[in-house]
PDB file of C-alpha atoms in Angstrom:
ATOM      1  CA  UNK A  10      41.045 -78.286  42.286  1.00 47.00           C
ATOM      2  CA  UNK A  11      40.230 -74.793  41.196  1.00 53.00           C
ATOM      3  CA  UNK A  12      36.557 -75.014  41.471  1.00 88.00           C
ATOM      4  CA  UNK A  13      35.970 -71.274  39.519  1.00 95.00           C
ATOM      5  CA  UNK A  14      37.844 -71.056  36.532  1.00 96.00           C
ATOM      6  CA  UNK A  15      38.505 -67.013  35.294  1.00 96.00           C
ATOM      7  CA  UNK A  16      39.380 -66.071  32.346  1.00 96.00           C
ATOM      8  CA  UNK A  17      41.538 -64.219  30.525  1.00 96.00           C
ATOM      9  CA  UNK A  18      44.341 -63.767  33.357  1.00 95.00           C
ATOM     10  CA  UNK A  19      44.644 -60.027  31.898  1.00 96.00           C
ATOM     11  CA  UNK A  20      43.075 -57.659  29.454  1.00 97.00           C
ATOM     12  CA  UNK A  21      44.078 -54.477  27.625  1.00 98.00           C
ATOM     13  CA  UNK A  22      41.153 -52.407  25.641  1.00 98.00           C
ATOM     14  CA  UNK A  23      41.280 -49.318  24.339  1.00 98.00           C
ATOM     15  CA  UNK A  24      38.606 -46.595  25.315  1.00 97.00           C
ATOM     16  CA  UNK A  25      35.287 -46.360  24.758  1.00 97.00           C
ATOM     17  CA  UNK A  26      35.732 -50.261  24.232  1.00 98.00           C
ATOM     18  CA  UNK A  27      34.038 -53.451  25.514  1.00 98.00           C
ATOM     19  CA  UNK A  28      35.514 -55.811  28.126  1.00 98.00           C
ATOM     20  CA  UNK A  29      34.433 -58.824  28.794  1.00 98.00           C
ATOM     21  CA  UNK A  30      35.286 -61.627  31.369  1.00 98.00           C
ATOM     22  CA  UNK A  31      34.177 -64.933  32.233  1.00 98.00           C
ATOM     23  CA  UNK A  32      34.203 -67.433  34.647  1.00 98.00           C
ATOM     24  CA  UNK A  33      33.156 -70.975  34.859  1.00 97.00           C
ATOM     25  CA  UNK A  34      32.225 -73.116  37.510  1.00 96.00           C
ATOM     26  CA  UNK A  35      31.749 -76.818  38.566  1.00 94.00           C
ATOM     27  CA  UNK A  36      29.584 -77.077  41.728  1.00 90.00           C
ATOM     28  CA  UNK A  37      25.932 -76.957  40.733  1.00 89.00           C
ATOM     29  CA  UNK A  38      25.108 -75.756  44.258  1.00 89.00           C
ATOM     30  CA  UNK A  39      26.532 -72.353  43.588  1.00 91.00           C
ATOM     31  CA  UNK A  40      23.687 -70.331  43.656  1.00 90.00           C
ATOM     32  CA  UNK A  41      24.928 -66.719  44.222  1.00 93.00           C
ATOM     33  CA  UNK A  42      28.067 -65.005  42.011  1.00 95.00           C
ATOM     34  CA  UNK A  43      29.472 -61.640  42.929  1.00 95.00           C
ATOM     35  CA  UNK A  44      32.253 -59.613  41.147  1.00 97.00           C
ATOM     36  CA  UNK A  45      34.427 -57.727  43.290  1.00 97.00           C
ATOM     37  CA  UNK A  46      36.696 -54.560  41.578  1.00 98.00           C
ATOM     38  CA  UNK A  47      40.165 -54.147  43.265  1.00 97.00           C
ATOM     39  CA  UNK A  48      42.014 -51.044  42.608  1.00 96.00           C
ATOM     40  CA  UNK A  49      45.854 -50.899  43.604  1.00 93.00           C
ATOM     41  CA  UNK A  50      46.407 -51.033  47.253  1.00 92.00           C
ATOM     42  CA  UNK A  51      43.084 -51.283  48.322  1.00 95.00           C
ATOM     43  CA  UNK A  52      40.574 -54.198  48.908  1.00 96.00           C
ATOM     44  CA  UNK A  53      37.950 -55.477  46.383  1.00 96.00           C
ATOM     45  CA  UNK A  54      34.774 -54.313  46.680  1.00 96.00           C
ATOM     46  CA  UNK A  55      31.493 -55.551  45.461  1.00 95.00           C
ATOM     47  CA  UNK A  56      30.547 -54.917  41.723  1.00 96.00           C
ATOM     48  CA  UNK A  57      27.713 -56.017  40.950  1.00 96.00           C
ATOM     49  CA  UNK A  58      26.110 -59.602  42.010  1.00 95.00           C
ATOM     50  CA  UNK A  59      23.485 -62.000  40.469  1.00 94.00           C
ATOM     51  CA  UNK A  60      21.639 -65.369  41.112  1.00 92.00           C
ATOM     52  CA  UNK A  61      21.072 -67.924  38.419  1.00 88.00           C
ATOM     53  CA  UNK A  62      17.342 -67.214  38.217  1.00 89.00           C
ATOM     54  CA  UNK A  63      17.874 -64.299  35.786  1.00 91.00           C
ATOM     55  CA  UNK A  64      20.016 -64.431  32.851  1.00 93.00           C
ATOM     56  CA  UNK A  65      21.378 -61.107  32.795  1.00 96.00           C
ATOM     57  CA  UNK A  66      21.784 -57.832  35.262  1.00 96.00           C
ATOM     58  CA  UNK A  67      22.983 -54.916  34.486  1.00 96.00           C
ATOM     59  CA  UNK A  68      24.007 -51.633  36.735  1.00 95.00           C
ATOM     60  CA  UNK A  69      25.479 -48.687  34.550  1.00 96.00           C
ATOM     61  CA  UNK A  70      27.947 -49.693  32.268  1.00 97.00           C
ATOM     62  CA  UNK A  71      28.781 -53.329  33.963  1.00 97.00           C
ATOM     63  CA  UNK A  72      26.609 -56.530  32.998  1.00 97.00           C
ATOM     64  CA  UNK A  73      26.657 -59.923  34.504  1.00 96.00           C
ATOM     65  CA  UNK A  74      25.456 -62.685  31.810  1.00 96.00           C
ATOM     66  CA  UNK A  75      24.698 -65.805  33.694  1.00 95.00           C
ATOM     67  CA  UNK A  76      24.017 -69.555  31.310  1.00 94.00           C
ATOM     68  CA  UNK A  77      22.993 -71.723  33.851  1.00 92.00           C
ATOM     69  CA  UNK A  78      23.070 -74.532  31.707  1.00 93.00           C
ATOM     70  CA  UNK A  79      27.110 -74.010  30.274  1.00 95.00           C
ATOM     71  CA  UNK A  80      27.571 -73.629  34.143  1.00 95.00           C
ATOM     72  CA  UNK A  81      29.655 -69.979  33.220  1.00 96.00           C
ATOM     73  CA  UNK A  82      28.830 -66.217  34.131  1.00 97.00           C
ATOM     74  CA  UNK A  83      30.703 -63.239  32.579  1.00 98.00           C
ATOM     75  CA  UNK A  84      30.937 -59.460  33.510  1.00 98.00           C
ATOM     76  CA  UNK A  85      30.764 -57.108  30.434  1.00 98.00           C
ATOM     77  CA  UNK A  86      31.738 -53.381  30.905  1.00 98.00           C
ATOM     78  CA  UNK A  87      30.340 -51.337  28.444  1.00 98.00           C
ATOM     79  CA  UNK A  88      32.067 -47.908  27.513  1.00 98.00           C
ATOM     80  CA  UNK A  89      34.746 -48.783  29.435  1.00 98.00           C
ATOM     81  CA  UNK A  90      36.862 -45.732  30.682  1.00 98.00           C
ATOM     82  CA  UNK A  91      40.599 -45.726  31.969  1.00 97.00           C
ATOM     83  CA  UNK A  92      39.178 -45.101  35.445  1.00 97.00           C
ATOM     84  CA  UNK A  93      37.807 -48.739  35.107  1.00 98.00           C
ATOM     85  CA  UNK A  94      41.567 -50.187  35.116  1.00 98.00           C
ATOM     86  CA  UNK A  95      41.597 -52.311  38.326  1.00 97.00           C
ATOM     87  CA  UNK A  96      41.786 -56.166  39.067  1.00 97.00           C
ATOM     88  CA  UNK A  97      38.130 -58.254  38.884  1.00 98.00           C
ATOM     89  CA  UNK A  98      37.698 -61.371  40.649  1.00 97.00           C
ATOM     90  CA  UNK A  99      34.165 -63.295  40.015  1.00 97.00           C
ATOM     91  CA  UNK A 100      32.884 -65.114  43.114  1.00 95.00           C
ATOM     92  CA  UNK A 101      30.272 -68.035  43.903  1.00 94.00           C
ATOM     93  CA  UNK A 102      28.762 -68.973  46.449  1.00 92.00           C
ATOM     94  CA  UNK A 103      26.613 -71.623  48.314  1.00 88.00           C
ATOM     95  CA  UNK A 104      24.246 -69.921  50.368  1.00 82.00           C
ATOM     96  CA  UNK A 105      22.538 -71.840  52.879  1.00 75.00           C
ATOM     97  CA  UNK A 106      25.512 -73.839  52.610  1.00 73.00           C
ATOM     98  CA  UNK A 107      28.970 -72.959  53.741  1.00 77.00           C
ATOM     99  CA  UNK A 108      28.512 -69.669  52.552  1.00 85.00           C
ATOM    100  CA  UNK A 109      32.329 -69.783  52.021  1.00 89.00           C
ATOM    101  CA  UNK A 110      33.049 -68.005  48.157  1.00 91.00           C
ATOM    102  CA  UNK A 111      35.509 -69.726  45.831  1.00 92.00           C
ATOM    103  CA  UNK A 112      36.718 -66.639  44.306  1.00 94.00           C
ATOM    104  CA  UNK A 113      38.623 -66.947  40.560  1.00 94.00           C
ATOM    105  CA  UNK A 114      42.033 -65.905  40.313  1.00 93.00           C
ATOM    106  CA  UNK A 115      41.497 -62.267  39.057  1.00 95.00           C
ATOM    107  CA  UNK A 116      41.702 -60.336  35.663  1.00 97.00           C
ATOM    108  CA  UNK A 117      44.181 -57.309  35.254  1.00 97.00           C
ATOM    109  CA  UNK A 118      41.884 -54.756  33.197  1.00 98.00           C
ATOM    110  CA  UNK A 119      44.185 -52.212  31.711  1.00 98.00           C
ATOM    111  CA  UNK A 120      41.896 -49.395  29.682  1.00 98.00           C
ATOM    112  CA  UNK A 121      44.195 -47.044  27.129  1.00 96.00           C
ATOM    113  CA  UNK A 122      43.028 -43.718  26.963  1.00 92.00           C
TER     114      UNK A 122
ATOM    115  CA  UNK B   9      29.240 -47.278  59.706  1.00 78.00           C
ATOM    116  CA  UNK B  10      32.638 -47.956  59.395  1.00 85.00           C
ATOM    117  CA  UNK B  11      32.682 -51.278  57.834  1.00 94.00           C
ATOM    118  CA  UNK B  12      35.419 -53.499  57.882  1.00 97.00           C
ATOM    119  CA  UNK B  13      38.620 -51.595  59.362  1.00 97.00           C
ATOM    120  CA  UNK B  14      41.690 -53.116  60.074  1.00 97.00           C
ATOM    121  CA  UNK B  15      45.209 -52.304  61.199  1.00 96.00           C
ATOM    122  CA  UNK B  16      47.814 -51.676  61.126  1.00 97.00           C
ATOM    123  CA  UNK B  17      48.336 -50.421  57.608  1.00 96.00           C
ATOM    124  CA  UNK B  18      51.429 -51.246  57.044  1.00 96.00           C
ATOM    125  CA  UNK B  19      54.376 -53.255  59.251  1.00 96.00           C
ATOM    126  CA  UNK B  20      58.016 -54.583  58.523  1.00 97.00           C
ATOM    127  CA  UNK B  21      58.977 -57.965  61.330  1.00 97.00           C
ATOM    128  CA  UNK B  22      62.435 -59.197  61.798  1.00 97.00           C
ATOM    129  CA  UNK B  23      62.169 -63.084  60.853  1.00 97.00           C
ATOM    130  CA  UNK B  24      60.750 -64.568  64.111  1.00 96.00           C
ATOM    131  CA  UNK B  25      59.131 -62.198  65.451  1.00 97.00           C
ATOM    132  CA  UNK B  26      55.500 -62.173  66.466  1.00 96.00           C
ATOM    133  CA  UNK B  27      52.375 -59.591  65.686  1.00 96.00           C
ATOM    134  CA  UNK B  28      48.625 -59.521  65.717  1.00 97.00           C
ATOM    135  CA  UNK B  29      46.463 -57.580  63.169  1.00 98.00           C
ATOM    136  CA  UNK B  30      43.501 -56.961  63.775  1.00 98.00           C
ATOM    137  CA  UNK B  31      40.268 -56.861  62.300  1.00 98.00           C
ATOM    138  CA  UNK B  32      37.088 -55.364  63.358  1.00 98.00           C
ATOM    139  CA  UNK B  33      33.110 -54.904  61.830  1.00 97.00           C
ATOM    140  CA  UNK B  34      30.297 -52.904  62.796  1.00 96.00           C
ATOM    141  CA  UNK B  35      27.826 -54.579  60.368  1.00 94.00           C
ATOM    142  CA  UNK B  36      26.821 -57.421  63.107  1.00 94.00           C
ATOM    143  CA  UNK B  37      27.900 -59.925  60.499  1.00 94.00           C
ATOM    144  CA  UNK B  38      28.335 -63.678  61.391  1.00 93.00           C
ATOM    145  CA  UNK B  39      30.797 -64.537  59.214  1.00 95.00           C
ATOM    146  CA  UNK B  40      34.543 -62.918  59.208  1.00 96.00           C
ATOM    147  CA  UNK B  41      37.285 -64.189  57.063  1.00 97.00           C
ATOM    148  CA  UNK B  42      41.174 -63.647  56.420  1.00 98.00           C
ATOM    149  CA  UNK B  43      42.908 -63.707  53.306  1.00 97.00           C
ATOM    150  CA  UNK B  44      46.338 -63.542  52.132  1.00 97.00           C
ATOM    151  CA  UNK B  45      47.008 -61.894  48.445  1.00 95.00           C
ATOM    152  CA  UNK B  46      50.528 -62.356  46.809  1.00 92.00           C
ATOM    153  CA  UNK B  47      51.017 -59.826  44.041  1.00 84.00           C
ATOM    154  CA  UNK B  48      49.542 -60.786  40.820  1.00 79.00           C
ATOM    155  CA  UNK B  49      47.492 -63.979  42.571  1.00 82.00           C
ATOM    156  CA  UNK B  50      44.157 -63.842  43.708  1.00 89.00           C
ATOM    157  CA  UNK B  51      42.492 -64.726  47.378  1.00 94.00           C
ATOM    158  CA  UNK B  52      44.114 -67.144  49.735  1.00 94.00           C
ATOM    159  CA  UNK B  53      41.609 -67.906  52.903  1.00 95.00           C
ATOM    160  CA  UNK B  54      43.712 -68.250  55.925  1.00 97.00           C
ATOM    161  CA  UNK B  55      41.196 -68.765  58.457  1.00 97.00           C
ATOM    162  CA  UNK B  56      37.772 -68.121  59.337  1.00 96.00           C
ATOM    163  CA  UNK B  57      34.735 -67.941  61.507  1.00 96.00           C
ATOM    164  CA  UNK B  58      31.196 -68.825  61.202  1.00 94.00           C
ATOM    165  CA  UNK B  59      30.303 -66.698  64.849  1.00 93.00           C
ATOM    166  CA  UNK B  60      31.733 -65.553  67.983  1.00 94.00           C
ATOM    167  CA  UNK B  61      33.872 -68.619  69.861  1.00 94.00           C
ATOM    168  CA  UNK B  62      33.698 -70.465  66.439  1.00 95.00           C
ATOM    169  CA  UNK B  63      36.754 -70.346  64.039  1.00 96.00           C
ATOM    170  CA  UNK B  64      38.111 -72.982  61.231  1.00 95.00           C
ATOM    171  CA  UNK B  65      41.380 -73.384  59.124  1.00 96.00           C
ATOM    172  CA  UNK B  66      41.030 -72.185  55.438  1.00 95.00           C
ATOM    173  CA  UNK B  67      43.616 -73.029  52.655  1.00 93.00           C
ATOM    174  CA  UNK B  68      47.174 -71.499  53.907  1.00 95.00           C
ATOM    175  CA  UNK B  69      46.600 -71.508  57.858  1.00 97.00           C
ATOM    176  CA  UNK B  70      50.203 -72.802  58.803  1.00 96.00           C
ATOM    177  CA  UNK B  71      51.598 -70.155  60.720  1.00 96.00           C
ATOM    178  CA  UNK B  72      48.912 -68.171  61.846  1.00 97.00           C
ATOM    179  CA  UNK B  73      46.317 -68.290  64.315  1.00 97.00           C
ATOM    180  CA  UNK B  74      42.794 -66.874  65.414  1.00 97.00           C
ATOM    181  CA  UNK B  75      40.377 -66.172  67.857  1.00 95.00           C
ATOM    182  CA  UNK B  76      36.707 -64.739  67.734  1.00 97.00           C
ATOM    183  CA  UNK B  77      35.644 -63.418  71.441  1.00 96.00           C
ATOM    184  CA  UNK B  78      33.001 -61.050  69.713  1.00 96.00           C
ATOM    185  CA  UNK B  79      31.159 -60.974  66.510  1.00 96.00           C
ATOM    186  CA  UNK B  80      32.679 -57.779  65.904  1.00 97.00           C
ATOM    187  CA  UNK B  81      36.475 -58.715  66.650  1.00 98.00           C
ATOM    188  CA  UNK B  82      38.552 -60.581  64.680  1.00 98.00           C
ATOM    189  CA  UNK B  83      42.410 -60.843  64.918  1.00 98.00           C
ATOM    190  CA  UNK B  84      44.818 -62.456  63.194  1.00 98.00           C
ATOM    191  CA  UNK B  85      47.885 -64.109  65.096  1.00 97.00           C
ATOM    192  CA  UNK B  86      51.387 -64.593  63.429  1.00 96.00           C
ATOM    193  CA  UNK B  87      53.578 -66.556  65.507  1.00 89.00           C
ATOM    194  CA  UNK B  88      57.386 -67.214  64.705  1.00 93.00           C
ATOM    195  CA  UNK B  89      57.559 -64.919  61.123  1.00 95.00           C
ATOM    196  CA  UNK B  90      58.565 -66.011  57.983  1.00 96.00           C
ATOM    197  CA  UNK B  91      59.489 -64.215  54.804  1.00 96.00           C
ATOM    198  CA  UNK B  92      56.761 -66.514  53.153  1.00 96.00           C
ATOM    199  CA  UNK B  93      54.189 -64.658  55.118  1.00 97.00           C
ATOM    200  CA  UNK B  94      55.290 -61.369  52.845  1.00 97.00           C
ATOM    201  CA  UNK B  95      52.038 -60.517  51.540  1.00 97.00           C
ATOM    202  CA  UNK B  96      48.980 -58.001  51.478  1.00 97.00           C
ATOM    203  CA  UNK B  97      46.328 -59.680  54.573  1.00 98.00           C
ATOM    204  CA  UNK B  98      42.707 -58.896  53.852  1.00 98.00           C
ATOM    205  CA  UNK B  99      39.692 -59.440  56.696  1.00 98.00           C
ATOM    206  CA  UNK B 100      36.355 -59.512  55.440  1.00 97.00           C
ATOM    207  CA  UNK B 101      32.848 -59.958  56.738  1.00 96.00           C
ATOM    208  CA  UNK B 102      29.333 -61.582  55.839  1.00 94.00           C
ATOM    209  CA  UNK B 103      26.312 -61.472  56.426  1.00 89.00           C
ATOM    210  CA  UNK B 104      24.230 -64.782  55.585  1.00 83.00           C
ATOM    211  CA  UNK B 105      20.563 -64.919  53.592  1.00 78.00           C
ATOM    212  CA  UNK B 106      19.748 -63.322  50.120  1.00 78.00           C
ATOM    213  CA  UNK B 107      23.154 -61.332  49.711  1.00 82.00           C
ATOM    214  CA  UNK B 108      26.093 -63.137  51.009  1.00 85.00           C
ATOM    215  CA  UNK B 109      28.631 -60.956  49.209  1.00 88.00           C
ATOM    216  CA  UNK B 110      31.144 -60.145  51.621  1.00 93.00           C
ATOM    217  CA  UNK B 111      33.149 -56.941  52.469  1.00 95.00           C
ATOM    218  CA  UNK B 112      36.835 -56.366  52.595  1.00 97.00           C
ATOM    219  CA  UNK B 113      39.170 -54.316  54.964  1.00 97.00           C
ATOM    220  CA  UNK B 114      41.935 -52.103  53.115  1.00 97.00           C
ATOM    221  CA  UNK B 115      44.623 -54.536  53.883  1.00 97.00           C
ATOM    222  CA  UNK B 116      47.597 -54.448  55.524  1.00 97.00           C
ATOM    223  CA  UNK B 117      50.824 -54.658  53.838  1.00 97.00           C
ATOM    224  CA  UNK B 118      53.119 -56.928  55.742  1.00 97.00           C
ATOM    225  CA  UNK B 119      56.882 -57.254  55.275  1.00 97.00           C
ATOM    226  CA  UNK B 120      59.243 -59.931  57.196  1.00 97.00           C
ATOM    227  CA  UNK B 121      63.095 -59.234  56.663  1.00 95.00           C
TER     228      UNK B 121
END
């Protein structure tokens, strides 16, 4: 049972365009949710994180918006440039729990120049 | 600090053969973990451990083992390769409290022919 559910699988936006992503989860205990960025051939690496006590964080041109309530999170990247091309998994996480993630399955962002 | 390194980089094995890769942090984090990534799929845990002398199986651990002597150490055993075991192997670390996020290695590419 895939306890995060990502969406879309892949995503192709032009320059200077928005791109958006979402995930959806089940387990109410989740109470952390990272975003990694993996570029080809080398390992993801945190994005930008945030905790369901705020509804929104933003760093630069990437936002997380978190609804508690739908149970679903979603990273927006503003602007986005081709540089930003790269795989994005979302994360959550139980801390003071297992502390184990259940990552999504990823989203292939391809930004045209 | 060096983070999360790992090696090697890259290896080819002859079906039944056996390797180690190994894994080490210098962020004195608890938790280490080892994932397998098939191209175009996300994160598949292997194995991890909570502390030194303290491992448990994750999703895929058929065919691999682990051991945790140290916090910093952690090293991934195949035994008896496969050509299922083809993949890219990721460790990563974690500390526990207010940001669990966790960090990732570069990989290592592993081939079995």
């Amino acid at each position: 049972q895939q306890q995060v559910k990502q969406s879309p699988q892949s995503l192709i936006v032009q320059k200077g365009g928005i791109s958006i992503i979402n995930c959806a989860y089940e387990n109410t205990a989740f109470d952390y949710f990272p975003w990694y960025q993996q570029f080809p051939g080398k390992g993801p690496a945190l994005l930008i994180a945030i905790r369901p006590d705020v509804s929104e964080k933003k760093e630069g041109r990437f936002t997380i918006s978190f609804n508690k309530s739908a149970k679903q999170f979603s990273l927006h990247i503003m602007d986005s440039q081709p540089g930003d091309s790269a795989t994005y998994f979302c994360a959550a996480i139980t801390s003071g729990g297992s502390y184990i993630p259940t990552f999504g399955r990823g989203t292939s962002l391809i930004v045209h120049p | 600090n060096a983070g999360v390194t790992q090696t090697p980089k890259f290896r080819i094995l002859k079906i039944g053969q056996s390797m180690t890769l190994q894994c080490t942090q210098d962020m004195n984090h608890n938790y280490m973990y080892w994932y397998r990534q098939d191209p175009g799929m996300g994160l598949k845990l292997i194995y991890y451990s909570v502390g030194a002398g303290i491992t448990d199986k994750g999703e895929v651990p058929n065919g691999y083992n682990v051991s945790r002597s140290t916090t910093e150490d952690f090293p991934l055993r195949l035994e008896l390769a496969a050509p299922s075991q083809t993949s890219v192997y990721f460790c990563a670390s974690s500390d526990t409290g207010w940001a669990p996020e966790q960090f990732f290695g570069p990989g290592t590419r592993l081939t079995v022919l």
